[in-house]
Short mmCIF file of C-alpha atoms in Angstrom, two decimals:
data_model
loop_
_atom_site.label_atom_id
_atom_site.label_comp_id
_atom_site.label_asym_id
_atom_site.label_seq_id
_atom_site.Cartn_x
_atom_site.Cartn_y
_atom_site.Cartn_z
CA MET G 265 0.00 0.00 0.00
CA THR G 266 1.37 3.43 -0.90
CA ASN G 267 0.57 6.91 0.35
CA GLY G 268 -2.89 7.97 -0.74
CA ASP G 269 -4.30 4.44 -0.67
CA VAL G 270 -7.76 3.98 0.74
CA ARG G 271 -8.91 1.08 2.91
CA GLY G 272 -12.54 1.22 4.05
CA ASP G 273 -13.19 4.48 5.84
CA VAL G 274 -9.53 5.37 6.29
CA GLU G 275 -6.90 6.58 3.89
CA GLN G 276 -3.14 6.51 4.11
CA GLY G 277 -1.64 9.96 4.30
CA GLU G 278 1.89 11.23 4.22
CA GLY G 279 4.32 9.22 6.27
CA GLY G 280 2.11 6.13 6.00
CA LYS G 281 -0.24 7.15 8.80
CA PHE G 282 -3.87 6.08 8.35
CA GLU G 283 -6.49 8.76 8.95
CA SER G 284 -10.27 8.74 8.71
CA LYS G 285 -11.72 10.07 5.48
CA TYR G 286 -14.69 11.41 7.45
CA SER G 287 -14.54 14.13 10.08
CA ASP G 288 -16.76 14.87 13.04
CA GLU G 289 -17.86 17.92 11.07
CA ASP G 290 -19.12 15.67 8.24
CA VAL G 291 -21.33 13.83 10.73
CA VAL G 292 -22.62 17.02 12.38
CA ASP G 293 -23.32 18.56 8.95
CA ALA G 294 -25.47 15.53 8.03
CA LEU G 295 -27.54 16.09 11.19
CA VAL G 296 -27.81 19.84 10.56
CA ASP G 297 -28.99 19.20 7.00
CA ALA G 298 -31.70 16.84 8.32
CA HIS G 299 -32.85 19.24 11.07
CA PRO G 300 -35.45 19.04 12.59
CA GLU G 301 -35.74 15.33 11.73
CA PRO G 302 -33.74 12.91 13.89
CA LEU G 303 -31.67 10.30 12.08
CA LYS G 304 -30.68 6.71 12.80
CA VAL G 305 -27.02 5.73 12.46
CA GLY G 306 -27.64 4.15 9.06
CA GLU G 307 -29.23 7.34 7.78
CA VAL G 308 -26.25 9.38 8.99
CA ALA G 309 -23.91 6.91 7.28
CA ASP G 310 -25.86 7.22 4.01
CA ARG G 311 -25.73 11.02 4.10
CA VAL G 312 -22.01 11.11 4.92
CA GLY G 313 -21.07 8.25 2.59
CA CYS G 314 -19.33 6.22 5.28
CA SER G 315 -19.95 2.87 6.90
CA GLU G 316 -22.47 2.49 9.72
CA THR G 317 -19.59 1.56 12.02
CA THR G 318 -17.83 4.84 11.28
CA ALA G 319 -21.03 6.85 11.78
CA HIS G 320 -21.74 4.99 15.03
CA ASN G 321 -18.23 5.59 16.35
CA ARG G 322 -18.23 9.28 15.37
CA LEU G 323 -21.66 9.92 16.91
CA HIS G 324 -20.81 8.16 20.16
CA GLY G 325 -17.45 9.94 20.32
CA LEU G 326 -19.13 13.32 19.87
CA HIS G 327 -21.72 12.42 22.48
CA ASP G 328 -19.05 11.25 24.95
CA ASP G 329 -17.27 14.58 24.43
CA ALA G 330 -20.56 16.44 25.12
CA TYR G 331 -20.55 18.11 21.70
CA PRO G 332 -22.78 21.22 21.98
CA GLY G 333 -26.20 20.81 20.39
CA LEU G 334 -25.94 17.04 19.83
CA ALA G 335 -28.74 14.99 21.31
CA THR G 336 -29.75 11.34 21.18
CA LYS G 337 -32.64 9.22 22.32
CA LYS G 338 -33.15 5.49 22.52
CA VAL G 339 -36.16 4.36 20.52
CA GLY G 340 -37.16 0.74 20.74
CA ALA G 341 -35.05 -2.07 22.11
CA ASN G 342 -31.92 -1.56 20.01
CA ALA G 343 -32.38 1.69 18.12
CA ARG G 344 -31.21 5.22 18.77
CA VAL G 345 -31.88 8.47 16.93
CA TRP G 346 -29.61 11.49 16.76
CA TRP G 347 -30.20 15.18 16.06
CA VAL G 348 -28.69 18.58 16.61
CA ASP G 349 -30.05 21.91 17.69
CA PRO G 350 -28.35 24.31 15.26
CA ASP G 351 -28.80 27.19 17.71
CA GLN G 352 -26.52 25.38 20.20
CA LEU G 353 -23.73 24.49 17.76
CA PRO G 354 -20.35 26.14 18.34
CA ASP G 355 -19.60 29.21 16.25
CA GLU G 356 -17.20 28.65 13.39
#
């Protein structure tokens, strides 16, 4: 594998280090675009263009870090929906 190669949701950058192709901002933007509708992980993944695993990990990481404006709610036995309140998002 050479620099610039892509494997799943990561790509190899300079120096051979693998980095995610998708940022937290990509995930938040998908939720902002869907506002006021909440999205399931699979719907976030579809909007971002990443795997469900990547969307799940990014969403839970943002939630664990108490990202401003991000909210989630368990619906059903094994489902969770996610949304953002754009008024609470950090200023850019």
